[in-house]
PDB file of C-alpha atoms in Angstrom:
ATOM      1  CA  UNK A  12     173.835  45.074-190.917  1.00  0.00           C
ATOM      2  CA  UNK A  13     172.506  46.181-187.527  1.00  0.00           C
ATOM      3  CA  UNK A  14     169.326  47.480-189.180  1.00  0.00           C
ATOM      4  CA  UNK A  15     168.855  44.118-190.906  1.00  0.00           C
ATOM      5  CA  UNK A  16     169.293  42.319-187.575  1.00  0.00           C
ATOM      6  CA  UNK A  17     166.737  44.563-185.867  1.00  0.00           C
ATOM      7  CA  UNK A  18     164.220  44.030-188.668  1.00  0.00           C
ATOM      8  CA  UNK A  19     164.792  40.261-188.468  1.00  0.00           C
ATOM      9  CA  UNK A  20     164.337  40.301-184.675  1.00  0.00           C
ATOM     10  CA  UNK A  21     161.089  42.266-184.998  1.00  0.00           C
ATOM     11  CA  UNK A  22     159.828  39.834-187.627  1.00  0.00           C
ATOM     12  CA  UNK A  23     160.667  36.816-185.455  1.00  0.00           C
ATOM     13  CA  UNK A  24     159.044  38.411-182.421  1.00  0.00           C
ATOM     14  CA  UNK A  25     155.918  39.275-184.426  1.00  0.00           C
ATOM     15  CA  UNK A  26     155.730  35.742-185.817  1.00  0.00           C
ATOM     16  CA  UNK A  27     156.063  34.228-182.355  1.00  0.00           C
ATOM     17  CA  UNK A  28     153.278  36.498-181.077  1.00  0.00           C
ATOM     18  CA  UNK A  29     151.053  35.427-183.953  1.00  0.00           C
ATOM     19  CA  UNK A  30     151.717  31.776-183.173  1.00  0.00           C
ATOM     20  CA  UNK A  31     150.987  32.475-179.544  1.00  0.00           C
ATOM     21  CA  UNK A  32     147.702  34.191-180.454  1.00  0.00           C
ATOM     22  CA  UNK A  33     146.865  31.311-182.763  1.00  0.00           C
ATOM     23  CA  UNK A  34     147.581  28.794-179.997  1.00  0.00           C
ATOM     24  CA  UNK A  35     145.523  30.836-177.542  1.00  0.00           C
ATOM     25  CA  UNK A  36     142.564  31.057-179.933  1.00  0.00           C
ATOM     26  CA  UNK A  37     142.710  27.311-180.535  1.00  0.00           C
ATOM     27  CA  UNK A  38     142.801  26.736-176.774  1.00  0.00           C
ATOM     28  CA  UNK A  39     139.802  29.025-176.235  1.00  0.00           C
ATOM     29  CA  UNK A  40     137.853  27.113-178.899  1.00  0.00           C
ATOM     30  CA  UNK A  41     138.624  23.827-177.120  1.00  0.00           C
ATOM     31  CA  UNK A  42     137.448  25.237-173.783  1.00  0.00           C
ATOM     32  CA  UNK A  43     134.273  26.712-175.301  1.00  0.00           C
ATOM     33  CA  UNK A  44     133.465  23.412-176.989  1.00  0.00           C
ATOM     34  CA  UNK A  45     133.791  21.653-173.600  1.00  0.00           C
ATOM     35  CA  UNK A  46     136.540  19.364-174.838  1.00  0.00           C
ATOM     36  CA  UNK A  47     136.811  16.896-171.914  1.00  0.00           C
ATOM     37  CA  UNK A  48     140.613  16.765-171.806  1.00  0.00           C
ATOM     38  CA  UNK A  49     140.897  20.538-172.004  1.00  0.00           C
ATOM     39  CA  UNK A  50     138.303  21.089-169.270  1.00  0.00           C
ATOM     40  CA  UNK A  51     140.015  18.586-166.951  1.00  0.00           C
ATOM     41  CA  UNK A  52     143.383  20.241-167.552  1.00  0.00           C
ATOM     42  CA  UNK A  53     142.035  23.722-166.871  1.00  0.00           C
ATOM     43  CA  UNK A  54     143.443  24.012-163.320  1.00  0.00           C
ATOM     44  CA  UNK A  55     146.970  23.199-164.450  1.00  0.00           C
ATOM     45  CA  UNK A  56     146.681  25.384-167.541  1.00  0.00           C
ATOM     46  CA  UNK A  57     145.638  28.375-165.431  1.00  0.00           C
ATOM     47  CA  UNK A  58     148.545  27.737-163.060  1.00  0.00           C
ATOM     48  CA  UNK A  59     150.975  27.547-165.970  1.00  0.00           C
ATOM     49  CA  UNK A  60     149.673  30.768-167.493  1.00  0.00           C
ATOM     50  CA  UNK A  61     150.331  32.618-164.264  1.00  0.00           C
ATOM     51  CA  UNK A  62     150.700  36.354-164.351  1.00  0.00           C
ATOM     52  CA  UNK A  63     150.923  36.442-168.133  1.00  0.00           C
ATOM     53  CA  UNK A  64     147.126  36.301-168.366  1.00  0.00           C
ATOM     54  CA  UNK A  65     146.031  39.842-169.154  1.00  0.00           C
ATOM     55  CA  UNK A  66     142.493  41.146-168.657  1.00  0.00           C
ATOM     56  CA  UNK A  67     141.495  40.556-172.278  1.00  0.00           C
ATOM     57  CA  UNK A  68     142.555  36.917-172.217  1.00  0.00           C
ATOM     58  CA  UNK A  69     141.038  36.410-168.763  1.00  0.00           C
ATOM     59  CA  UNK A  70     137.746  37.640-170.176  1.00  0.00           C
ATOM     60  CA  UNK A  71     138.080  35.340-173.191  1.00  0.00           C
ATOM     61  CA  UNK A  72     138.757  32.377-170.916  1.00  0.00           C
ATOM     62  CA  UNK A  73     135.854  33.230-168.633  1.00  0.00           C
ATOM     63  CA  UNK A  74     133.499  33.484-171.586  1.00  0.00           C
ATOM     64  CA  UNK A  75     134.802  30.188-172.991  1.00  0.00           C
ATOM     65  CA  UNK A  76     134.234  28.444-169.661  1.00  0.00           C
ATOM     66  CA  UNK A  77     130.714  29.903-169.599  1.00  0.00           C
ATOM     67  CA  UNK A  78     130.051  28.460-173.059  1.00  0.00           C
ATOM     68  CA  UNK A  79     131.406  25.098-171.940  1.00  0.00           C
ATOM     69  CA  UNK A  80     129.037  25.210-168.964  1.00  0.00           C
ATOM     70  CA  UNK A  81     126.079  25.015-171.341  1.00  0.00           C
ATOM     71  CA  UNK A  82     127.502  21.965-173.089  1.00  0.00           C
ATOM     72  CA  UNK A  83     128.867  19.986-170.124  1.00  0.00           C
ATOM     73  CA  UNK A  84     127.595  21.544-166.900  1.00  0.00           C
ATOM     74  CA  UNK A  85     128.691  18.838-164.480  1.00  0.00           C
ATOM     75  CA  UNK A  86     132.223  18.512-165.870  1.00  0.00           C
ATOM     76  CA  UNK A  87     132.706  22.276-165.898  1.00  0.00           C
ATOM     77  CA  UNK A  88     131.298  22.700-162.394  1.00  0.00           C
ATOM     78  CA  UNK A  89     133.504  19.883-161.100  1.00  0.00           C
ATOM     79  CA  UNK A  90     136.540  21.808-162.304  1.00  0.00           C
ATOM     80  CA  UNK A  91     135.423  25.307-161.308  1.00  0.00           C
ATOM     81  CA  UNK A  92     134.418  24.067-157.852  1.00  0.00           C
ATOM     82  CA  UNK A  93     138.063  23.039-157.340  1.00  0.00           C
ATOM     83  CA  UNK A  94     139.027  26.688-157.609  1.00  0.00           C
ATOM     84  CA  UNK A  95     137.105  27.559-154.428  1.00  0.00           C
ATOM     85  CA  UNK A  96     139.729  25.876-152.277  1.00  0.00           C
ATOM     86  CA  UNK A  97     142.713  26.811-154.406  1.00  0.00           C
ATOM     87  CA  UNK A  98     145.390  29.011-152.908  1.00  0.00           C
ATOM     88  CA  UNK A  99     146.195  30.222-156.423  1.00  0.00           C
ATOM     89  CA  UNK A 100     144.566  33.655-156.822  1.00  0.00           C
ATOM     90  CA  UNK A 101     144.406  33.314-160.583  1.00  0.00           C
ATOM     91  CA  UNK A 102     142.490  30.044-160.311  1.00  0.00           C
ATOM     92  CA  UNK A 103     140.110  31.618-157.826  1.00  0.00           C
ATOM     93  CA  UNK A 104     139.155  34.168-160.475  1.00  0.00           C
ATOM     94  CA  UNK A 105     137.627  31.393-162.580  1.00  0.00           C
ATOM     95  CA  UNK A 106     135.617  29.726-159.849  1.00  0.00           C
ATOM     96  CA  UNK A 107     132.039  28.571-159.958  1.00  0.00           C
ATOM     97  CA  UNK A 108     130.698  31.755-158.425  1.00  0.00           C
ATOM     98  CA  UNK A 109     132.000  33.818-161.337  1.00  0.00           C
ATOM     99  CA  UNK A 110     131.000  31.338-164.025  1.00  0.00           C
ATOM    100  CA  UNK A 111     127.481  31.096-162.624  1.00  0.00           C
ATOM    101  CA  UNK A 112     127.083  34.875-162.463  1.00  0.00           C
ATOM    102  CA  UNK A 113     126.817  35.455-166.202  1.00  0.00           C
ATOM    103  CA  UNK A 114     130.358  36.824-166.586  1.00  0.00           C
ATOM    104  CA  UNK A 115     129.867  37.553-170.266  1.00  0.00           C
ATOM    105  CA  UNK A 116     127.416  40.307-169.363  1.00  0.00           C
ATOM    106  CA  UNK A 117     130.224  42.831-169.005  1.00  0.00           C
ATOM    107  CA  UNK A 118     130.733  43.075-172.772  1.00  0.00           C
ATOM    108  CA  UNK A 119     127.550  41.539-174.096  1.00  0.00           C
ATOM    109  CA  UNK A 120     124.297  43.175-174.979  1.00  0.00           C
ATOM    110  CA  UNK A 121     121.199  42.484-172.925  1.00  0.00           C
ATOM    111  CA  UNK A 122     119.935  40.366-175.838  1.00  0.00           C
ATOM    112  CA  UNK A 123     123.130  38.269-175.832  1.00  0.00           C
ATOM    113  CA  UNK A 124     122.930  37.770-172.075  1.00  0.00           C
ATOM    114  CA  UNK A 125     119.287  36.706-172.359  1.00  0.00           C
ATOM    115  CA  UNK A 126     120.151  34.321-175.212  1.00  0.00           C
ATOM    116  CA  UNK A 127     122.895  32.775-173.106  1.00  0.00           C
ATOM    117  CA  UNK A 128     120.566  32.371-170.146  1.00  0.00           C
ATOM    118  CA  UNK A 129     117.903  30.741-172.348  1.00  0.00           C
ATOM    119  CA  UNK A 130     120.481  28.057-173.225  1.00  0.00           C
ATOM    120  CA  UNK A 131     122.047  27.776-169.782  1.00  0.00           C
ATOM    121  CA  UNK A 132     118.878  27.393-167.756  1.00  0.00           C
ATOM    122  CA  UNK A 133     117.678  24.095-169.277  1.00  0.00           C
ATOM    123  CA  UNK A 134     121.223  22.703-169.376  1.00  0.00           C
ATOM    124  CA  UNK A 135     121.674  23.386-165.669  1.00  0.00           C
ATOM    125  CA  UNK A 136     118.177  22.108-164.841  1.00  0.00           C
ATOM    126  CA  UNK A 137     118.943  18.886-166.677  1.00  0.00           C
ATOM    127  CA  UNK A 138     122.230  18.526-164.777  1.00  0.00           C
ATOM    128  CA  UNK A 139     120.213  18.277-161.579  1.00  0.00           C
ATOM    129  CA  UNK A 140     121.445  18.714-158.050  1.00  0.00           C
ATOM    130  CA  UNK A 141     125.155  19.275-158.884  1.00  0.00           C
ATOM    131  CA  UNK A 142     124.113  22.370-160.867  1.00  0.00           C
ATOM    132  CA  UNK A 143     121.286  23.644-158.632  1.00  0.00           C
ATOM    133  CA  UNK A 144     123.367  26.247-156.797  1.00  0.00           C
ATOM    134  CA  UNK A 145     124.820  27.520-160.056  1.00  0.00           C
ATOM    135  CA  UNK A 146     121.363  27.772-161.592  1.00  0.00           C
ATOM    136  CA  UNK A 147     120.016  29.657-158.586  1.00  0.00           C
ATOM    137  CA  UNK A 148     122.930  32.076-158.745  1.00  0.00           C
ATOM    138  CA  UNK A 149     122.418  32.585-162.465  1.00  0.00           C
ATOM    139  CA  UNK A 150     118.701  33.197-161.980  1.00  0.00           C
ATOM    140  CA  UNK A 151     119.426  35.774-159.280  1.00  0.00           C
ATOM    141  CA  UNK A 152     121.888  37.506-161.589  1.00  0.00           C
ATOM    142  CA  UNK A 153     119.520  37.591-164.560  1.00  0.00           C
ATOM    143  CA  UNK A 154     116.752  38.920-162.293  1.00  0.00           C
ATOM    144  CA  UNK A 155     119.055  41.767-161.216  1.00  0.00           C
ATOM    145  CA  UNK A 156     119.918  42.520-164.838  1.00  0.00           C
ATOM    146  CA  UNK A 157     116.245  42.605-165.758  1.00  0.00           C
ATOM    147  CA  UNK A 158     115.392  44.849-162.811  1.00  0.00           C
ATOM    148  CA  UNK A 159     118.163  47.262-163.761  1.00  0.00           C
ATOM    149  CA  UNK A 160     116.881  47.331-167.337  1.00  0.00           C
ATOM    150  CA  UNK A 161     113.398  48.264-166.095  1.00  0.00           C
ATOM    151  CA  UNK A 162     114.776  50.951-163.777  1.00  0.00           C
ATOM    152  CA  UNK A 163     117.009  52.567-166.372  1.00  0.00           C
ATOM    153  CA  UNK A 164     115.894  51.740-169.900  1.00  0.00           C
ATOM    154  CA  UNK A 165     118.303  52.812-172.612  1.00  0.00           C
ATOM    155  CA  UNK A 166     117.090  55.763-174.589  1.00  0.00           C
TER     156      UNK A 166
END
C-alpha cells in the first residue's frame, strides 16, 4: 500500500512538472512572438517567478525577449527599460543592456548570432530614436565578436 502511494505521488509530481514545463514553453513562445499582452506583463511575471527561475529558464526567457525585440522593438524596449530602475534584482537581469548585447551569443554559433543581428539591425533602425542606443550597443557587441573571431579563428 505504501509502495502504491509512493508510485502515485511520483506520478502526480511528474505530471505536474510536465504541465509546468508545458506552461513555461507556451509562455516562452508568447514572449518570442512579441505578444503585446505578454510583453506588457513581463515585469509582473518576472516578479512572480522570483527565485524559482533557474539559469536554463533565465536563458530561455532572455532569448525569447531578444526574439521579441526584432518583432516589436519599441514595445520590448519600453518594458526592458523599466528594469533599469527596478529594485528587483531578477528584473534587472533582463534589462535593456542585456537584451541589446546579443545575449543569445552564449549558446549560439557565430552564424546564428550573425543571422540574428542581420534581422535585428533593420528592425532597430526602423524603430528610430527609441532604439538608437540599443542598436549602437548591439553593433559594438557584434564588432567585438567579429574581432575575436579574427583573432582566434576556430581550427
